[in-house]
Amino acid sequence: MRITRVLSAALLALGLAAGPAAADSSPSPSEEGSAPTEAGTSFRTATEIEQGQQATADGSAGDYLYWSFPADAGQRPTVKATVKLPGTHAAETWRVDVYDGLRRRQACQWGAQTRTAAADAPSVELACVLRTVRAWSEPWANDPLPGTYYVRLTVVNLPTSDLGLRVGAEVRVDSADMGGAAAVDGRLAEPLVPGAAVKSAADGEDSGTSAVLSAIEPEDGWSSGWWSDRWVWTGIGGVLAALAGIAGYALTRGSGRPARVPPGA
């Protein structure tokens, strides 16, 4: 009974210690600032959005619309896009693609990445669930890595009669925290963000331009790459193994000297 009580108390203490760590690791939507109301027309002019924001934009059928967002190691981003179509139009097919910081197209695990809107349909909804972002990968691999990701929304099958019609777009990115199950050994020296952007000199300073890194990053900053809740569960496993060893010793050692053995033996 004493051993059972010790095991129960240890498990309860470890569970309370691990609970807040798991809760704190989940991402929260950004509440700072207003959501963007326009989209870029290329990778270089992509509009920056935070995860959890509902970005909107107006455009014309046939345009390429671009947004960018940050994704860190251990996250599994989900990109959802809704295209609001005009009242009268022919059948047309829309597509959403996601690219990483090296502008490599990332495959979707699941989701309706391409959909065809029937004639005169009011809207079409698209979705793409990416693979879990890894902290490190081999140079030849196409694994998603921490850094900036680009969303491109466009129509891929459009009748000539509908070219240039006004459309509206809504884009939202959310992530699920996969935790230690997706942790790997190693990390990147720097996240894959745009190499350089040109920023005009501020008023009152010398004329010219200066190269700056993109300011977009996760709300809590980029992770170091070595910490995950895998360490917590490894510690719990070590403690349980030690307690199991103590319990096994206590059960097998018996009560001491057998009663049938003479005292002088």
Short mmCIF file of C-alpha atoms in Angstrom, two decimals, residues 24-260:
data_model
loop_
_atom_site.label_atom_id
_atom_site.label_comp_id
_atom_site.label_asym_id
_atom_site.label_seq_id
_atom_site.Cartn_x
_atom_site.Cartn_y
_atom_site.Cartn_z
CA ASP A 24 1.59 27.28 -22.78
CA SER A 25 2.92 25.80 -26.02
CA SER A 26 -0.34 26.23 -27.96
CA PRO A 27 -0.39 29.22 -30.30
CA SER A 28 -2.82 32.08 -29.75
CA PRO A 29 -4.28 34.32 -32.45
CA SER A 30 -2.71 37.74 -32.78
CA GLU A 31 -4.92 40.54 -31.53
CA GLU A 32 -2.57 43.40 -32.26
CA GLY A 33 -3.39 45.68 -35.17
CA SER A 34 -6.08 45.35 -37.79
CA ALA A 35 -6.20 42.60 -40.39
CA PRO A 36 -4.85 43.49 -43.86
CA THR A 37 -7.40 44.47 -46.49
CA GLU A 38 -5.25 44.02 -49.59
CA ALA A 39 -3.00 41.40 -51.16
CA GLY A 40 0.30 41.51 -52.98
CA THR A 41 0.74 40.61 -56.64
CA SER A 42 4.07 38.74 -56.35
CA PHE A 43 6.36 37.06 -53.82
CA ARG A 44 8.23 40.30 -53.23
CA THR A 45 5.07 42.31 -52.57
CA ALA A 46 3.16 39.65 -50.58
CA THR A 47 1.07 41.14 -47.78
CA GLU A 48 2.26 40.03 -44.34
CA ILE A 49 -0.38 38.52 -42.04
CA GLU A 50 -0.22 36.92 -38.61
CA GLN A 51 -1.66 33.53 -37.79
CA GLY A 52 -5.22 33.88 -36.55
CA GLN A 53 -5.94 37.00 -38.63
CA GLN A 54 -8.73 37.14 -41.21
CA ALA A 55 -7.16 38.92 -44.18
CA THR A 56 -9.34 40.25 -46.98
CA ALA A 57 -8.65 41.65 -50.43
CA ASP A 58 -10.42 42.76 -53.59
CA GLY A 59 -9.12 41.82 -57.00
CA SER A 60 -9.95 40.81 -60.52
CA ALA A 61 -10.44 37.32 -61.88
CA GLY A 62 -7.11 36.34 -63.40
CA ASP A 63 -4.94 38.17 -60.86
CA TYR A 64 -2.40 36.44 -58.62
CA LEU A 65 -2.97 37.30 -54.95
CA TYR A 66 -0.14 36.78 -52.44
CA TRP A 67 0.08 36.79 -48.64
CA SER A 68 2.92 35.74 -46.32
CA PHE A 69 2.88 34.43 -42.74
CA PRO A 70 5.41 33.03 -40.22
CA ALA A 71 5.44 29.38 -39.15
CA ASP A 72 7.73 27.91 -36.50
CA ALA A 73 9.02 24.42 -35.73
CA GLY A 74 6.38 22.04 -34.38
CA GLN A 75 3.45 23.86 -36.01
CA ARG A 76 1.13 22.37 -38.62
CA PRO A 77 -0.38 25.33 -40.51
CA THR A 78 -3.84 25.22 -42.06
CA VAL A 79 -4.57 27.75 -44.82
CA LYS A 80 -8.21 28.50 -45.60
CA ALA A 81 -9.33 30.76 -48.44
CA THR A 82 -12.78 31.89 -49.58
CA VAL A 83 -13.36 33.56 -52.94
CA LYS A 84 -16.54 35.62 -53.30
CA LEU A 85 -17.65 35.62 -56.92
CA PRO A 86 -19.86 38.10 -58.83
CA GLY A 87 -23.55 37.40 -59.30
CA THR A 88 -23.16 36.22 -62.90
CA HIS A 89 -20.21 34.17 -64.10
CA ALA A 90 -19.34 30.92 -65.87
CA ALA A 91 -17.88 27.85 -64.20
CA GLU A 92 -14.31 28.52 -63.07
CA THR A 93 -11.62 26.69 -61.07
CA TRP A 94 -9.68 28.31 -58.23
CA ARG A 95 -6.51 27.12 -56.53
CA VAL A 96 -4.52 27.98 -53.39
CA ASP A 97 -0.79 27.15 -53.21
CA VAL A 98 1.65 27.50 -50.31
CA TYR A 99 5.40 28.10 -50.71
CA ASP A 100 8.15 28.14 -48.09
CA GLY A 101 10.87 30.75 -47.55
CA LEU A 102 12.92 29.27 -50.41
CA ARG A 103 9.83 29.56 -52.64
CA ARG A 104 9.48 25.80 -52.88
CA ARG A 105 5.90 24.70 -53.31
CA GLN A 106 4.76 22.71 -50.28
CA ALA A 107 2.41 19.76 -50.68
CA CYS A 108 -0.87 19.67 -48.76
CA GLN A 109 -1.56 16.69 -46.51
CA TRP A 110 -5.26 17.11 -47.12
CA GLY A 111 -7.82 19.76 -47.95
CA ALA A 112 -9.59 21.05 -51.04
CA GLN A 113 -6.64 22.84 -52.61
CA THR A 114 -8.41 23.16 -55.98
CA ARG A 115 -12.15 23.58 -56.48
CA THR A 116 -14.45 24.39 -59.35
CA ALA A 117 -17.24 26.89 -58.76
CA ALA A 118 -20.39 26.19 -60.70
CA ALA A 119 -21.86 28.88 -62.92
CA ASP A 120 -23.31 31.77 -60.88
CA ALA A 121 -22.15 30.19 -57.57
CA PRO A 122 -21.74 32.91 -54.90
CA SER A 123 -18.40 31.68 -53.55
CA VAL A 124 -15.86 28.86 -53.45
CA GLU A 125 -13.91 27.66 -50.39
CA LEU A 126 -10.38 26.23 -50.46
CA ALA A 127 -8.16 24.69 -47.78
CA CYS A 128 -4.62 23.33 -47.46
CA VAL A 129 -3.22 21.56 -44.39
CA LEU A 130 0.57 21.55 -44.57
CA ARG A 131 2.96 19.02 -43.11
CA THR A 132 4.41 19.75 -39.67
CA VAL A 133 7.21 22.32 -39.76
CA ARG A 134 10.54 20.70 -38.82
CA ALA A 135 13.35 22.40 -36.91
CA TRP A 136 15.96 20.89 -39.24
CA SER A 137 16.14 18.89 -42.46
CA GLU A 138 18.59 17.47 -44.97
CA PRO A 139 19.60 19.92 -47.74
CA TRP A 140 18.12 17.68 -50.45
CA ALA A 141 14.76 17.27 -48.71
CA ASN A 142 11.66 19.35 -49.34
CA ASP A 143 10.51 19.39 -45.72
CA PRO A 144 8.80 22.54 -44.41
CA LEU A 145 11.22 24.54 -42.24
CA PRO A 146 10.78 27.51 -39.87
CA GLY A 147 10.42 30.85 -41.59
CA THR A 148 8.14 32.79 -43.90
CA TYR A 149 5.48 31.02 -45.95
CA TYR A 150 3.66 32.42 -48.97
CA VAL A 151 0.02 31.87 -49.93
CA ARG A 152 -0.90 32.30 -53.59
CA LEU A 153 -4.54 32.41 -54.65
CA THR A 154 -5.50 32.40 -58.32
CA VAL A 155 -7.94 31.03 -60.85
CA VAL A 156 -6.58 28.27 -63.10
CA ASN A 157 -9.52 27.71 -65.44
CA LEU A 158 -11.28 30.90 -66.44
CA PRO A 159 -13.41 31.59 -69.53
CA THR A 160 -12.31 34.64 -71.51
CA SER A 161 -15.71 36.25 -70.91
CA ASP A 162 -15.07 36.34 -67.13
CA LEU A 163 -11.54 37.74 -67.29
CA GLY A 164 -11.28 40.89 -65.17
CA LEU A 165 -14.49 40.42 -63.17
CA ARG A 166 -14.30 41.79 -59.63
CA VAL A 167 -13.87 39.18 -56.88
CA GLY A 168 -13.29 39.27 -53.14
CA ALA A 169 -10.94 37.02 -51.17
CA GLU A 170 -10.65 36.03 -47.53
CA VAL A 171 -7.60 34.18 -46.18
CA ARG A 172 -6.93 32.84 -42.70
CA VAL A 173 -4.00 30.79 -41.34
CA ASP A 174 -4.14 28.78 -38.11
CA SER A 175 -1.71 26.23 -36.70
CA ALA A 176 -1.93 23.16 -34.51
CA ASP A 177 0.99 22.62 -32.13
CA MET A 178 2.21 19.06 -32.66
CA GLY A 179 4.59 19.14 -29.66
CA GLY A 180 7.40 16.67 -29.02
CA ALA A 181 6.00 14.09 -31.43
CA ALA A 182 7.36 16.21 -34.29
CA ALA A 183 10.64 17.24 -32.61
CA VAL A 184 13.93 16.42 -34.35
CA ASP A 185 17.56 16.79 -33.35
CA GLY A 186 19.20 19.90 -34.77
CA ARG A 187 18.02 23.34 -35.79
CA LEU A 188 18.53 25.97 -38.46
CA ALA A 189 21.07 28.74 -37.95
CA GLU A 190 18.43 31.26 -39.07
CA PRO A 191 14.76 30.93 -40.09
CA LEU A 192 14.02 31.04 -43.83
CA VAL A 193 12.81 34.62 -44.17
CA PRO A 194 13.05 36.84 -47.27
CA GLY A 195 16.71 37.66 -47.85
CA ALA A 196 16.35 41.40 -48.10
CA ALA A 197 13.71 44.01 -48.71
CA VAL A 198 14.29 47.58 -49.77
CA LYS A 199 13.21 50.21 -47.29
CA SER A 200 13.24 53.88 -48.11
CA ALA A 201 15.20 56.12 -45.79
CA ALA A 202 13.13 57.94 -43.20
CA ASP A 203 12.51 61.69 -43.42
CA GLY A 204 15.40 63.75 -42.14
CA GLU A 205 18.00 61.09 -42.92
CA ASP A 206 20.37 60.81 -45.82
CA SER A 207 18.64 59.86 -49.03
CA GLY A 208 19.05 56.31 -50.20
CA THR A 209 17.87 52.83 -49.34
CA SER A 210 18.99 50.18 -46.92
CA ALA A 211 18.47 46.42 -46.96
CA VAL A 212 16.54 45.01 -44.01
CA LEU A 213 15.29 41.54 -43.10
CA SER A 214 11.57 40.93 -43.07
CA ALA A 215 10.02 41.87 -39.74
CA ILE A 216 7.43 39.10 -39.84
CA GLU A 217 7.90 36.47 -37.13
CA PRO A 218 5.79 34.45 -34.65
CA GLU A 219 4.18 36.36 -31.80
CA ASP A 220 6.56 34.82 -29.22
CA GLY A 221 9.64 34.92 -31.46
CA TRP A 222 11.39 32.06 -33.19
CA SER A 223 11.97 28.96 -31.08
CA SER A 224 15.52 27.83 -30.29
CA GLY A 225 14.83 24.40 -31.79
CA TRP A 226 16.11 22.23 -28.93
CA TRP A 227 13.27 22.44 -26.36
CA SER A 228 10.03 20.50 -26.69
CA ASP A 229 7.66 18.62 -24.41
CA ARG A 230 9.59 15.48 -25.36
CA TRP A 231 12.01 16.46 -22.57
CA VAL A 232 9.11 16.47 -20.07
CA TRP A 233 7.97 13.00 -21.06
CA THR A 234 11.55 11.72 -21.05
CA GLY A 235 11.90 12.95 -17.46
CA ILE A 236 8.60 11.34 -16.49
CA GLY A 237 9.77 8.05 -18.01
CA GLY A 238 13.02 8.21 -16.05
CA VAL A 239 11.20 8.84 -12.77
CA LEU A 240 8.74 6.00 -13.43
CA ALA A 241 11.61 3.65 -14.23
CA ALA A 242 13.31 4.55 -10.94
CA LEU A 243 10.07 4.04 -8.98
CA ALA A 244 9.50 0.70 -10.71
CA GLY A 245 13.00 -0.40 -9.69
CA ILE A 246 12.36 0.58 -6.07
CA ALA A 247 9.00 -1.21 -6.06
CA GLY A 248 10.53 -4.37 -7.57
CA TYR A 249 13.28 -4.41 -4.97
CA ALA A 250 10.79 -3.94 -2.13
CA LEU A 251 8.60 -6.80 -3.39
CA THR A 252 11.43 -9.28 -3.95
CA ARG A 253 13.66 -8.67 -0.92
CA GLY A 254 11.16 -10.32 1.46
CA SER A 255 10.91 -9.73 5.22
CA GLY A 256 14.52 -10.65 6.00
CA ARG A 257 15.92 -13.93 7.47
CA PRO A 258 13.66 -16.97 6.96
CA ALA A 259 12.10 -18.23 10.20
CA ARG A 260 13.24 -21.83 9.65
#
